[in-house]
CSV table of C-alpha atoms and ligand atoms in Angstrom, one decimal:
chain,number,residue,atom,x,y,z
A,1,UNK,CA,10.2,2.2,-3.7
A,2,UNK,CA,6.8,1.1,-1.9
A,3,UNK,CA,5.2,2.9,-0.2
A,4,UNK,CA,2.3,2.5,2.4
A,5,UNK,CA,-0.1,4.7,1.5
A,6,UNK,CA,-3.6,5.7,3.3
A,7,UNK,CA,-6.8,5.0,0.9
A,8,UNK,CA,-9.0,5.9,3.1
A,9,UNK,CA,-10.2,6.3,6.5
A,10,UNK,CA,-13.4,5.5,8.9
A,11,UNK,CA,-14.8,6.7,12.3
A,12,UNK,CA,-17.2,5.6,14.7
A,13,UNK,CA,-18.3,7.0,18.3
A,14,UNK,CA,-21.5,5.7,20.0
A,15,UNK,CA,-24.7,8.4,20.3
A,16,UNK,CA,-24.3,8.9,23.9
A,17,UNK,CA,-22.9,12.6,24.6
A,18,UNK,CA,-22.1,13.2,28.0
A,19,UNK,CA,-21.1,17.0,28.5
A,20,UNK,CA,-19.1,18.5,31.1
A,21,UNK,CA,-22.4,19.2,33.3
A,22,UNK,CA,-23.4,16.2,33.0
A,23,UNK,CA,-20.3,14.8,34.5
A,24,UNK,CA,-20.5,17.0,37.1
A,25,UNK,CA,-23.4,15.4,38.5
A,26,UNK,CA,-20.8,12.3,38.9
A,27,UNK,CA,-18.2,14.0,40.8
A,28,UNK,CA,-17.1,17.4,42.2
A,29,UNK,CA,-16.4,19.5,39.1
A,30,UNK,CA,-17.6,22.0,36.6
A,31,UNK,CA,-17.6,22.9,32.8
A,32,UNK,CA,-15.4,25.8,33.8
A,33,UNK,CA,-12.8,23.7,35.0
A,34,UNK,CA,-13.1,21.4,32.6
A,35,UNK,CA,-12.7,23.2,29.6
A,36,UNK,CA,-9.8,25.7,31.0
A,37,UNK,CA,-7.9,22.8,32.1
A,38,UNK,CA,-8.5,20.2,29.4
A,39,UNK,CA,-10.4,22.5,26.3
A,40,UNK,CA,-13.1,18.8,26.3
A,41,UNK,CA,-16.6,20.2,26.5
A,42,UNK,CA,-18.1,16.8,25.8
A,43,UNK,CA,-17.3,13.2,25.1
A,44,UNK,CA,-18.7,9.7,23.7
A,45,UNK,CA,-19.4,7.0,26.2
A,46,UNK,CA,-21.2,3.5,25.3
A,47,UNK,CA,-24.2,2.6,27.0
A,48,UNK,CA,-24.2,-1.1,24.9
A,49,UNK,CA,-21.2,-1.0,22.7
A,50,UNK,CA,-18.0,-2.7,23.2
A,51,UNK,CA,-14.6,-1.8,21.9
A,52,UNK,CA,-15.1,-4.6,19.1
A,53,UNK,CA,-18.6,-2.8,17.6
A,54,UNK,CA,-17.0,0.5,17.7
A,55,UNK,CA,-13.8,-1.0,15.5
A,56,UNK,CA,-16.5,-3.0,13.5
A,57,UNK,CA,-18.6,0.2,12.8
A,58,UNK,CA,-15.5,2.6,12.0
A,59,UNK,CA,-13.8,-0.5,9.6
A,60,UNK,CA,-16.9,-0.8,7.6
A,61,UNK,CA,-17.0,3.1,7.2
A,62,UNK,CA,-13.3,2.6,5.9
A,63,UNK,CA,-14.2,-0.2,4.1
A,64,UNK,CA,-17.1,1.8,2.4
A,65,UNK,CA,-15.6,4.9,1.4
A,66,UNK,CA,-12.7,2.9,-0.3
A,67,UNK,CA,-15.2,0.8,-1.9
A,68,UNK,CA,-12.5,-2.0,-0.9
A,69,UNK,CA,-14.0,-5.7,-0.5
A,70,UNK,CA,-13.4,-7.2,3.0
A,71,UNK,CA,-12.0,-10.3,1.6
A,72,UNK,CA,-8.8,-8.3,-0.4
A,73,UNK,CA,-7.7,-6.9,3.5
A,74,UNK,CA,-4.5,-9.2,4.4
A,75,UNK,CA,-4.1,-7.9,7.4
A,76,UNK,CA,-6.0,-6.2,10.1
A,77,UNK,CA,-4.4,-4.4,13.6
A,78,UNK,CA,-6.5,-3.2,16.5
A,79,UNK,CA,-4.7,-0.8,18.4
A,80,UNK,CA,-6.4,-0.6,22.1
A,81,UNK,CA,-5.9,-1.2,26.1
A,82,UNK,CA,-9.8,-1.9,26.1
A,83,UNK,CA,-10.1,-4.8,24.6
A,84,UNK,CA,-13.3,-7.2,24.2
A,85,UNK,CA,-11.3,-10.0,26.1
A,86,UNK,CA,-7.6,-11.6,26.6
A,87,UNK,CA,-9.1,-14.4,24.0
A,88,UNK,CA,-9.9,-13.8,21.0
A,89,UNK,CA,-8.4,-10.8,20.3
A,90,UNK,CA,-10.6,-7.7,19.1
A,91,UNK,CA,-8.9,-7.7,15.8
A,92,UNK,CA,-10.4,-11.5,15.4
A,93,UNK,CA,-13.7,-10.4,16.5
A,94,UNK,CA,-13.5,-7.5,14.1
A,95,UNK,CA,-12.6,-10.2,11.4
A,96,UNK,CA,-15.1,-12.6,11.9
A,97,UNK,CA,-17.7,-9.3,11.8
A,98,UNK,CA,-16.5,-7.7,8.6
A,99,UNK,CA,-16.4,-11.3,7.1
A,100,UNK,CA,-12.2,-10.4,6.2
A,101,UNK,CA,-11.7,-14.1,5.8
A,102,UNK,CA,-8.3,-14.0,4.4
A,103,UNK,CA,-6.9,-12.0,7.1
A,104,UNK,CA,-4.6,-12.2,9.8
A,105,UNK,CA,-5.4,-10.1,12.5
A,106,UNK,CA,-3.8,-9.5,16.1
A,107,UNK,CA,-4.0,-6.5,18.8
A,108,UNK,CA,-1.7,-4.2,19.8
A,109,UNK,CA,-1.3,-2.1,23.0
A,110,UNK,CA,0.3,0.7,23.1
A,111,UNK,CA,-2.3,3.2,25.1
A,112,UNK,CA,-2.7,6.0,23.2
A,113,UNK,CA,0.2,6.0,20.9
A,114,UNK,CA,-1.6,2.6,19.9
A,115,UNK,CA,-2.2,3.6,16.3
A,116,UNK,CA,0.9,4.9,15.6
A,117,UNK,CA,2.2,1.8,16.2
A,118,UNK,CA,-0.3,-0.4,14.2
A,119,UNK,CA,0.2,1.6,11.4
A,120,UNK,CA,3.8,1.5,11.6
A,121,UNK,CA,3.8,-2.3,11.7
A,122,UNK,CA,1.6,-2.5,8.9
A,123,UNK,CA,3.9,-0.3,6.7
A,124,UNK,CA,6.5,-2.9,7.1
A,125,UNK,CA,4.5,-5.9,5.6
A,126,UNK,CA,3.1,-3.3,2.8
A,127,UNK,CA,6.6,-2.1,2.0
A,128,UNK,CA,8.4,-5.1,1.7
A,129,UNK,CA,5.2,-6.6,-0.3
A,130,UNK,CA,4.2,-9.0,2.1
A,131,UNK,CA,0.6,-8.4,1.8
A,132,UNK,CA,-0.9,-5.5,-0.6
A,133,UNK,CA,-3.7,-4.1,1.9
A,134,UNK,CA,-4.6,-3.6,6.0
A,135,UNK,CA,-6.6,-2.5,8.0
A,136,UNK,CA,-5.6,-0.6,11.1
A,137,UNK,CA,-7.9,0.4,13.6
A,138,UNK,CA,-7.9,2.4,16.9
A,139,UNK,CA,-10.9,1.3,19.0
A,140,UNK,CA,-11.6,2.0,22.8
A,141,UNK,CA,-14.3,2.0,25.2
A,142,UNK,CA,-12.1,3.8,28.4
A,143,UNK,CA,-15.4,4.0,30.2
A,144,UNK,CA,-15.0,0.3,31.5
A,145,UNK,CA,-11.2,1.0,32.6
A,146,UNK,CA,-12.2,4.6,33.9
A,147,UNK,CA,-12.5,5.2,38.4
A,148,UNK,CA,-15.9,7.5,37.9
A,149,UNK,CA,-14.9,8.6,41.7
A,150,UNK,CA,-11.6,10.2,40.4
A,151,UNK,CA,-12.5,13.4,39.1
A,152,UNK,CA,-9.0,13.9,38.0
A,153,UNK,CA,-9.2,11.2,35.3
A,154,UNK,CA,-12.7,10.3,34.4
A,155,UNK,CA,-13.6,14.0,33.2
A,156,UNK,CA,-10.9,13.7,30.3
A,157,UNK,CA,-11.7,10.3,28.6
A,158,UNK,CA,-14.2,9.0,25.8
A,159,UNK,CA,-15.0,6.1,23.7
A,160,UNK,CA,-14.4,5.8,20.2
A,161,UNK,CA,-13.0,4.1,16.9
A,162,UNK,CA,-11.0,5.3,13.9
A,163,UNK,CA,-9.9,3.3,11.5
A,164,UNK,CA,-7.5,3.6,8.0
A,165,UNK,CA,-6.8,1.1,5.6
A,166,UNK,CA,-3.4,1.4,3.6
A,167,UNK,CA,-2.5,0.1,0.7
A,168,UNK,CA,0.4,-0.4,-1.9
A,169,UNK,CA,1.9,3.8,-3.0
A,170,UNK,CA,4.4,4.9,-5.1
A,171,UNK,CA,4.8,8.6,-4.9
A,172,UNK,CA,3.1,9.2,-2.0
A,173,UNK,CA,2.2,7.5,1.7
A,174,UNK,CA,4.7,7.3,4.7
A,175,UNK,CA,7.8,8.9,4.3
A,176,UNK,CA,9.4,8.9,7.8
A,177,UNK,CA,8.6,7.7,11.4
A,178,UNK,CA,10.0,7.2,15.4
A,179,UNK,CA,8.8,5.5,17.8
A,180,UNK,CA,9.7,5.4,21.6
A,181,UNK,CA,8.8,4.1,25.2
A,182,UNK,CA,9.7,4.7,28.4
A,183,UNK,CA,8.6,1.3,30.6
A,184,UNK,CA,10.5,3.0,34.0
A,185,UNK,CA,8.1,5.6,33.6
A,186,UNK,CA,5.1,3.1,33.4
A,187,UNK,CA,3.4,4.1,36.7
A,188,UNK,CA,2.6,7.6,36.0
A,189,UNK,CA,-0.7,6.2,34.1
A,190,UNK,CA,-1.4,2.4,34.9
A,191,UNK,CA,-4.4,0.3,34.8
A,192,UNK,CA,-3.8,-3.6,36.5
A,193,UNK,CA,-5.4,-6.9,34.4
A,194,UNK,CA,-6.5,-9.4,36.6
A,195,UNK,CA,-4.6,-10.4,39.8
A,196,UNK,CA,-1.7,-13.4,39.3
A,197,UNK,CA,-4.3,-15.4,41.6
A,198,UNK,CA,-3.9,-19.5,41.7
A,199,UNK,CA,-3.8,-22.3,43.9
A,200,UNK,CA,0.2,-22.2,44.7
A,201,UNK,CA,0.3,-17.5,44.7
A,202,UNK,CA,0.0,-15.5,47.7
A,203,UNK,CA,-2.1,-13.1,46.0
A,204,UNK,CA,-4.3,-10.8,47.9
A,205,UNK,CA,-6.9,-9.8,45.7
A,206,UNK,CA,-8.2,-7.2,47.8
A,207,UNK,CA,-5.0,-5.1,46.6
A,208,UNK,CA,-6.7,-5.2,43.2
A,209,UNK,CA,-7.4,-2.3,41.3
A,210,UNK,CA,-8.3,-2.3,37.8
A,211,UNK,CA,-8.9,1.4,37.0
A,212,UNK,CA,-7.0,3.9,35.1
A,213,UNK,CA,-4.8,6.3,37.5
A,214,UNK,CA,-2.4,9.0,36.3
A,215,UNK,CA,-0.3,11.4,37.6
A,216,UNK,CA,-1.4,14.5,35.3
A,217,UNK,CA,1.4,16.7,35.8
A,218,UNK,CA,3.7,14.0,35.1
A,219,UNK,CA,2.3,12.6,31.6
A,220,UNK,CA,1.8,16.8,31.0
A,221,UNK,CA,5.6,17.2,30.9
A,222,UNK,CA,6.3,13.9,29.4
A,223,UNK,CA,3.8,14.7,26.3
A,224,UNK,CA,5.1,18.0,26.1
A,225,UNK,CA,8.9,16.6,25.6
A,226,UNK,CA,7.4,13.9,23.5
A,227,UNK,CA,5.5,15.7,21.2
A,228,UNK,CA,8.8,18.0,20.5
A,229,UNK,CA,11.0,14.7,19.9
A,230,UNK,CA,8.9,13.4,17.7
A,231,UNK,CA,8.0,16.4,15.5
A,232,UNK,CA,11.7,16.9,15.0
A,233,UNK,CA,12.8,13.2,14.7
A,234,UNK,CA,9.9,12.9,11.7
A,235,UNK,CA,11.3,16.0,10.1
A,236,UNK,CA,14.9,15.4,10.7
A,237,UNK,CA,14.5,11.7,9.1
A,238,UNK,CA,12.4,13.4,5.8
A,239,UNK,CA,13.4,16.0,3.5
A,240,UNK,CA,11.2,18.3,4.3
A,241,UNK,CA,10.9,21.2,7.2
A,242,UNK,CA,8.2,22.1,9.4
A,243,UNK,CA,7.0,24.7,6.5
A,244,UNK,CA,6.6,21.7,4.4
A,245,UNK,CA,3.8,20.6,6.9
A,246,UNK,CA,0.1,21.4,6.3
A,247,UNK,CA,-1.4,19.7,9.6
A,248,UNK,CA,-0.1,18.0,12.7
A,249,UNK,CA,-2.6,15.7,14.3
A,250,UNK,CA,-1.8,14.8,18.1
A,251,UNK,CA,-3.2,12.6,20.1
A,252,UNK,CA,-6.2,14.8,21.5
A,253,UNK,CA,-5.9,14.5,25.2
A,254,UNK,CA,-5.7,18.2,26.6
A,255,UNK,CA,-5.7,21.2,24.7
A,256,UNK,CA,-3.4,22.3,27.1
A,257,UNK,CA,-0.5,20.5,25.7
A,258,UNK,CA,-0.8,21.1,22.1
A,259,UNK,CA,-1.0,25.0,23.0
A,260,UNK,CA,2.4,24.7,25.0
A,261,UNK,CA,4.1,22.7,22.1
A,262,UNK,CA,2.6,25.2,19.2
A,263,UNK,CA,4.4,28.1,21.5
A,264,UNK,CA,7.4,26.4,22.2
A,265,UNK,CA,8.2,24.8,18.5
A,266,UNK,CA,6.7,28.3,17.6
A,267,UNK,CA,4.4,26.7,14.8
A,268,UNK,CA,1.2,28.3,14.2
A,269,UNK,CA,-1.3,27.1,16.4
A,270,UNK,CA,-3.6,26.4,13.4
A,271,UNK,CA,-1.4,23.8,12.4
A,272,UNK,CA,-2.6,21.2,14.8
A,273,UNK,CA,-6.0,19.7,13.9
A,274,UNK,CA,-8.1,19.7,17.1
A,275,UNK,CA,-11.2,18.3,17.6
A,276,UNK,CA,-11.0,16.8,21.8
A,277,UNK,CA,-13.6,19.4,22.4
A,278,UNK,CA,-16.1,16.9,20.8
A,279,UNK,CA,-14.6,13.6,21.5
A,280,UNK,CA,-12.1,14.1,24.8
A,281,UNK,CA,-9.5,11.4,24.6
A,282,UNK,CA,-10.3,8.3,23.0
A,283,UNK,CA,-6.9,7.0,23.7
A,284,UNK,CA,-6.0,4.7,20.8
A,285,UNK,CA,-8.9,5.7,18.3
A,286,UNK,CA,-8.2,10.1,18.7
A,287,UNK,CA,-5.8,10.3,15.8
A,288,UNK,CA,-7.8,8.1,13.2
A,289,UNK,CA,-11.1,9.7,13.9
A,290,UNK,CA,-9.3,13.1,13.8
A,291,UNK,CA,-8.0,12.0,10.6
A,292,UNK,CA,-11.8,10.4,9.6
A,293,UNK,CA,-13.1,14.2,10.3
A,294,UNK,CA,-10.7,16.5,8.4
A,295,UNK,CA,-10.8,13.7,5.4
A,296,UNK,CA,-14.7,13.9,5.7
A,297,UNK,CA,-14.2,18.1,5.5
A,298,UNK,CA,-11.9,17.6,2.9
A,299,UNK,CA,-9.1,19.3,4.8
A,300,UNK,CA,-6.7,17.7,3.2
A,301,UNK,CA,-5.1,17.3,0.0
A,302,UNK,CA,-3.5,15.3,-2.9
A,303,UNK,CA,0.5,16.2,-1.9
A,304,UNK,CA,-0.4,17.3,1.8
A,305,UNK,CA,2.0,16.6,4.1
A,306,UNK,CA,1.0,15.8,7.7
A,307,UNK,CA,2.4,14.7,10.4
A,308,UNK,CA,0.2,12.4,13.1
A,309,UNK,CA,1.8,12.5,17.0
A,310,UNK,CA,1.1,9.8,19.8
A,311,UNK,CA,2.2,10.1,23.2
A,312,UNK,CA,0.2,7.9,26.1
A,313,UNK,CA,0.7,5.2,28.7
A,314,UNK,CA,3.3,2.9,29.0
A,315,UNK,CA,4.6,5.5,28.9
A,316,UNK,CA,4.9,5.7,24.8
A,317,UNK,CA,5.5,8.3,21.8
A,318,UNK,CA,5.3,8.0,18.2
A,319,UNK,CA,4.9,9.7,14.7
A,320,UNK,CA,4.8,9.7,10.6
A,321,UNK,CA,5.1,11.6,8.3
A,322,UNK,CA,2.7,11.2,5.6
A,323,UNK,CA,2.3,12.5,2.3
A,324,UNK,CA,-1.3,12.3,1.5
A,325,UNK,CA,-1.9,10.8,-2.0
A,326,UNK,CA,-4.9,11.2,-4.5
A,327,UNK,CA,-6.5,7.8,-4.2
A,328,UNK,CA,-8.0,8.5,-1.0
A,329,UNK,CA,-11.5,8.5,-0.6
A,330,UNK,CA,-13.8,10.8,1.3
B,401,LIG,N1,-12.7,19.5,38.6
B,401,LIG,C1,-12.4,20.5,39.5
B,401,LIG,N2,-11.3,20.5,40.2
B,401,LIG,C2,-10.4,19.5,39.9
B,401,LIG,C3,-10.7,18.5,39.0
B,401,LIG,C4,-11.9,18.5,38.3
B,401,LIG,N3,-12.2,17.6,37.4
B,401,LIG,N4,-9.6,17.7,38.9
B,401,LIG,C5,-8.7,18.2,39.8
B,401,LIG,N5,-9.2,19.3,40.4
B,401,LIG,C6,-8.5,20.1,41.4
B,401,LIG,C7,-7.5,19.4,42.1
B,401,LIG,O1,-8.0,18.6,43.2
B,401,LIG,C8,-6.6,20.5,42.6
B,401,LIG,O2,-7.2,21.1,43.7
B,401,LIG,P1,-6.3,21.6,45.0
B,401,LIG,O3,-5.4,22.6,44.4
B,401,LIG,O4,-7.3,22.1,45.9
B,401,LIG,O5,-5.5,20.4,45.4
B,401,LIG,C9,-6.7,21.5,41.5
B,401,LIG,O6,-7.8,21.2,40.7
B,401,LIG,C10,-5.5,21.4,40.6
B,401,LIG,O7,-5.2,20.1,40.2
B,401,LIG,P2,-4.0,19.7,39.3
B,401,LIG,O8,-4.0,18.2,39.2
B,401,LIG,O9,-2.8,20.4,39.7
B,401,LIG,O10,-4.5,20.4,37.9
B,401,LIG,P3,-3.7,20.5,36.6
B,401,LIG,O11,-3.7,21.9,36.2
B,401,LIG,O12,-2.4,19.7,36.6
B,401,LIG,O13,-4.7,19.8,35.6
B,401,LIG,C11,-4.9,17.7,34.3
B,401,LIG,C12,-5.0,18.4,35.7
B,401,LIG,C13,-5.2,16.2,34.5
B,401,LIG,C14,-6.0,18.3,33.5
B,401,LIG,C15,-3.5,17.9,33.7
B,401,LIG,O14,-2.5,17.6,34.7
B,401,LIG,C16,-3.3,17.2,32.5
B,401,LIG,O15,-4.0,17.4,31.5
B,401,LIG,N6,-2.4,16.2,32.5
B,401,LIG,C17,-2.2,15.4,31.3
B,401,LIG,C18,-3.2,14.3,31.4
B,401,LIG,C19,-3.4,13.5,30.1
B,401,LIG,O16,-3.4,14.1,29.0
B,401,LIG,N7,-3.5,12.2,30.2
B,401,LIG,C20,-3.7,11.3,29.2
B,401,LIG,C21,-2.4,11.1,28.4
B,401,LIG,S1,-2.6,10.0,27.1
């Protein structure tokens, strides 16, 4: 059977590094704080870059490594809540940029589990032979969504963009997946568009906001449960067992989380690939460029299996389980 199979993967974060003491010239806090509650020392965050030249920067890496011509990509995903604009979308801007003329490209948003998703859409044209190549691509610039008065949330985001394109397999590539949302549970980490504001509404724009707010604990215990779920749903739906596994890549949001889940699964906590002490949590774009950075240390292998965990607003969860082949490029 088909499969949809990674060939190779791209990354791109803008210069700027803002560390913990830097943010704490923002608002009340400290690296101490910071790096017990979260394990993020520093993070990413555009000075000039939107989300639509980080994607464009981390597809052309992809595109580069695989030495794959923009032209044979059939389809291409952005997975983000920060896009460019409502018109066109990012994954059109990021098309008309990479010059992917015979494309068709739409975004995504599933926060953080954003990727997971994109990629898991993508499988299904792949597998059932649809189209033979995409490009997916997780790509956010959270500073513009972020309140930099709220030192509860702005000390734990970055910007970013990770990218993978997949391709036709046969032995190896995705071999299971689950997805999930829970839309009652929305509030716990909202950010509003623009106000439904027109001649016949009674909207009082003044009521706006449009920055990210969260209730920590809350999405602390969700992504604890949904990390579990989906750990044992990818397992449960493969052949194999958690021995079987070489890496887990989560989403990188609090070190914190992946330290409760590695106790209470009782996997080894070098299993999980971290690398939020760099980046903090680039929502959509953490597990690509997590991906991007242990392909670049050649971390993993032909035959690896891996499995990659989303969890984020909306609130959403997802994972795959992905046996890493031999065509893919560093
Ligand atoms: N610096 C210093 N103190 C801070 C602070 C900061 N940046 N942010 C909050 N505090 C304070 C609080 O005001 C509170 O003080 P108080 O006890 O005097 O009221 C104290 O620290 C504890 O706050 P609390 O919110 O209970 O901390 P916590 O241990 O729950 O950690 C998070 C907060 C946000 C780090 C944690 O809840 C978390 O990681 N949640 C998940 C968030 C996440 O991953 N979101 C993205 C999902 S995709």
């Amino acid at each position: 059977m088909t499969k949809a199979e990674i060939v190779s993967t791209g990354m791109y974060v803008p210069n700027n590094i803002v560390t913990n003491d830097n943010i704490s010239k923002i608002v009340d806090t400290n690296d101490e704080w910071i790096k017990s509650r979260t394990g993020i020392s520093e993070r990413r965050i555009s000075i000039n870059e939107n989300t639509s030249d980080l994607a464009t920067k981390a597809a052309l890496k992809a595109l580069k490594t695989g030495n794959i011509n923009p032209k044979d990509i059939d389809l291409i995903i952005v997975a983000t809540c920060t896009p460019d604009s409502f018109i066109p979308s990012t994954a059109c801007i990021v098309q008309k940029n990479i010059k992917a003329t015979n494309a068709f490209c739409f975004d995504i948003d599933a926060a953080c589990s954003g990727f997971i998703y994109g990629v898991n859409i993508a499988r299904q044209f792949i597998e059932n032979k649809s189209i033979k190549k995409a490009l997916i691509i997780g790509s956010e610039t959270l500073s513009k969504i972020v309140d930099w008065k709220d030192r509860n949330t702005c000390i734990l985001f970055g910007d970013g963009a990770g990218a993978v394109i997949l391709k036709e397999g046969e032995s190896s590539g995705i071999i299971s997946s689950y997805m999930e949302s829970c839309g009652d549970k929305g509030d716990f980490l909202r950010c509003d568009t623009v106000p439904l504001y027109n001649p016949y509404s009674k909207c009082n724009t003044k009521e706006h906001i449009n920055k990210v707010s969260m209730e920590g604990r809350e999405i602390f215990k969700f992504a604890v449960k949904a990390i579990i779920k989906t750990i044992k749903k990818v397992l449960q739906c493969s052949n194999y067992n958690i021995d079987d596994i070489k890496y887990i890549v989560p989403h990188q949001a609090n070190y914190r989380i992946i330290d409760y889940v590695s106790k209470k699964l009782n996997i080894d906590k070098n299993k999980f690939y971290v690398n939020l002490d760099k980046y903090g949590n680039t929502s959509s774009a953490s597990i690509p460029i997590a991906l991007d950075d242990m392909n670049s240390k050649n971390l993993i292998n032909n035959n690896d299996k891996i499995i990659l965990v989303g969890f984020g607003g909306g609130l959403t969860s997802g994972g795959l389980l992905i046996k890493w082949g031999s065509n893919i490029l560093k």
